[in-house]
Amino acid sequence: MKQSEIKELSTAELQEKLGETRKSYTDLKMAHAISPLENPIQLRSIRRTVARIATELTKRELQ
């Protein structure tokens, strides 16, 4: 998910998306621990998406 897409979402949608992406990250991490993922770079991209969403939420709280 790109930063421009994140900025368009409302705060409630961002919080929901954050929960979903954190859950998918945890699931992928567990799956990778059991057997290697076909594309381990997915972990990095999801982790960065979580960070982007969290950053946008923090930015909105401070305004």
PDB file of C-alpha atoms in Angstrom, residues 1-60:
ATOM      1  CA  MET A   1       0.000   0.000   0.000  1.00  0.00           C
ATOM      2  CA  LYS A   2       1.403   3.348  -1.033  1.00  0.00           C
ATOM      3  CA  GLN A   3       1.539   6.473   1.106  1.00  0.00           C
ATOM      4  CA  SER A   4      -0.858   8.302  -1.219  1.00  0.00           C
ATOM      5  CA  GLU A   5      -3.443   5.533  -0.756  1.00  0.00           C
ATOM      6  CA  ILE A   6      -3.018   5.685   3.018  1.00  0.00           C
ATOM      7  CA  LYS A   7      -3.591   9.457   3.138  1.00  0.00           C
ATOM      8  CA  GLU A   8      -6.950   9.063   1.362  1.00  0.00           C
ATOM      9  CA  LEU A   9      -8.376   6.725   4.025  1.00  0.00           C
ATOM     10  CA  SER A  10     -10.266   7.942   7.077  1.00  0.00           C
ATOM     11  CA  THR A  11      -8.913   7.432  10.592  1.00  0.00           C
ATOM     12  CA  ALA A  12     -11.363   4.605  11.314  1.00  0.00           C
ATOM     13  CA  GLU A  13     -10.427   2.854   8.075  1.00  0.00           C
ATOM     14  CA  LEU A  14      -6.740   3.246   8.923  1.00  0.00           C
ATOM     15  CA  GLN A  15      -7.205   1.667  12.344  1.00  0.00           C
ATOM     16  CA  GLU A  16      -9.084  -1.246  10.787  1.00  0.00           C
ATOM     17  CA  LYS A  17      -6.433  -1.657   8.079  1.00  0.00           C
ATOM     18  CA  LEU A  18      -3.688  -1.538  10.714  1.00  0.00           C
ATOM     19  CA  GLY A  19      -5.272  -4.423  12.612  1.00  0.00           C
ATOM     20  CA  GLU A  20      -5.657  -6.462   9.430  1.00  0.00           C
ATOM     21  CA  THR A  21      -2.087  -5.898   8.261  1.00  0.00           C
ATOM     22  CA  ARG A  22      -0.625  -6.652  11.693  1.00  0.00           C
ATOM     23  CA  LYS A  23      -2.566  -9.920  11.775  1.00  0.00           C
ATOM     24  CA  SER A  24      -1.434 -10.895   8.275  1.00  0.00           C
ATOM     25  CA  TYR A  25       2.164 -10.026   9.209  1.00  0.00           C
ATOM     26  CA  THR A  26       1.970 -12.236  12.296  1.00  0.00           C
ATOM     27  CA  ASP A  27       0.457 -15.091  10.280  1.00  0.00           C
ATOM     28  CA  LEU A  28       3.148 -14.833   7.605  1.00  0.00           C
ATOM     29  CA  LYS A  29       5.886 -14.675  10.230  1.00  0.00           C
ATOM     30  CA  MET A  30       4.612 -17.858  11.867  1.00  0.00           C
ATOM     31  CA  ALA A  31       4.312 -19.607   8.511  1.00  0.00           C
ATOM     32  CA  HIS A  32       7.867 -18.567   7.667  1.00  0.00           C
ATOM     33  CA  ALA A  33       9.146 -19.949  10.973  1.00  0.00           C
ATOM     34  CA  ILE A  34       7.607 -23.345  10.232  1.00  0.00           C
ATOM     35  CA  SER A  35       8.610 -23.580   6.586  1.00  0.00           C
ATOM     36  CA  PRO A  36      10.303 -20.986   4.379  1.00  0.00           C
ATOM     37  CA  LEU A  37       8.006 -18.724   2.387  1.00  0.00           C
ATOM     38  CA  GLU A  38       8.194 -18.754  -1.368  1.00  0.00           C
ATOM     39  CA  ASN A  39       8.682 -14.979  -1.306  1.00  0.00           C
ATOM     40  CA  PRO A  40      10.186 -13.842   2.030  1.00  0.00           C
ATOM     41  CA  ILE A  41      10.292 -10.226   0.828  1.00  0.00           C
ATOM     42  CA  GLN A  42       6.546 -10.175   1.556  1.00  0.00           C
ATOM     43  CA  LEU A  43       7.452  -9.906   5.237  1.00  0.00           C
ATOM     44  CA  ARG A  44       9.421  -6.717   4.628  1.00  0.00           C
ATOM     45  CA  SER A  45       6.725  -5.084   2.528  1.00  0.00           C
ATOM     46  CA  ILE A  46       3.970  -5.863   5.048  1.00  0.00           C
ATOM     47  CA  ARG A  47       6.117  -4.643   7.948  1.00  0.00           C
ATOM     48  CA  ARG A  48       6.729  -1.379   6.094  1.00  0.00           C
ATOM     49  CA  THR A  49       3.018  -1.013   5.345  1.00  0.00           C
ATOM     50  CA  VAL A  50       2.267  -1.386   9.056  1.00  0.00           C
ATOM     51  CA  ALA A  51       4.818   1.332   9.783  1.00  0.00           C
ATOM     52  CA  ARG A  52       3.335   3.660   7.147  1.00  0.00           C
ATOM     53  CA  ILE A  53      -0.184   3.257   8.546  1.00  0.00           C
ATOM     54  CA  ALA A  54       0.981   3.725  12.147  1.00  0.00           C
ATOM     55  CA  THR A  55       2.927   6.840  11.154  1.00  0.00           C
ATOM     56  CA  GLU A  56      -0.104   8.349   9.430  1.00  0.00           C
ATOM     57  CA  LEU A  57      -2.295   7.644  12.465  1.00  0.00           C
ATOM     58  CA  THR A  58       0.252   9.284  14.797  1.00  0.00           C
ATOM     59  CA  LYS A  59       0.517  12.272  12.476  1.00  0.00           C
ATOM     60  CA  ARG A  60      -3.256  12.713  12.522  1.00  0.00           C
TER      61      ARG A  60
END
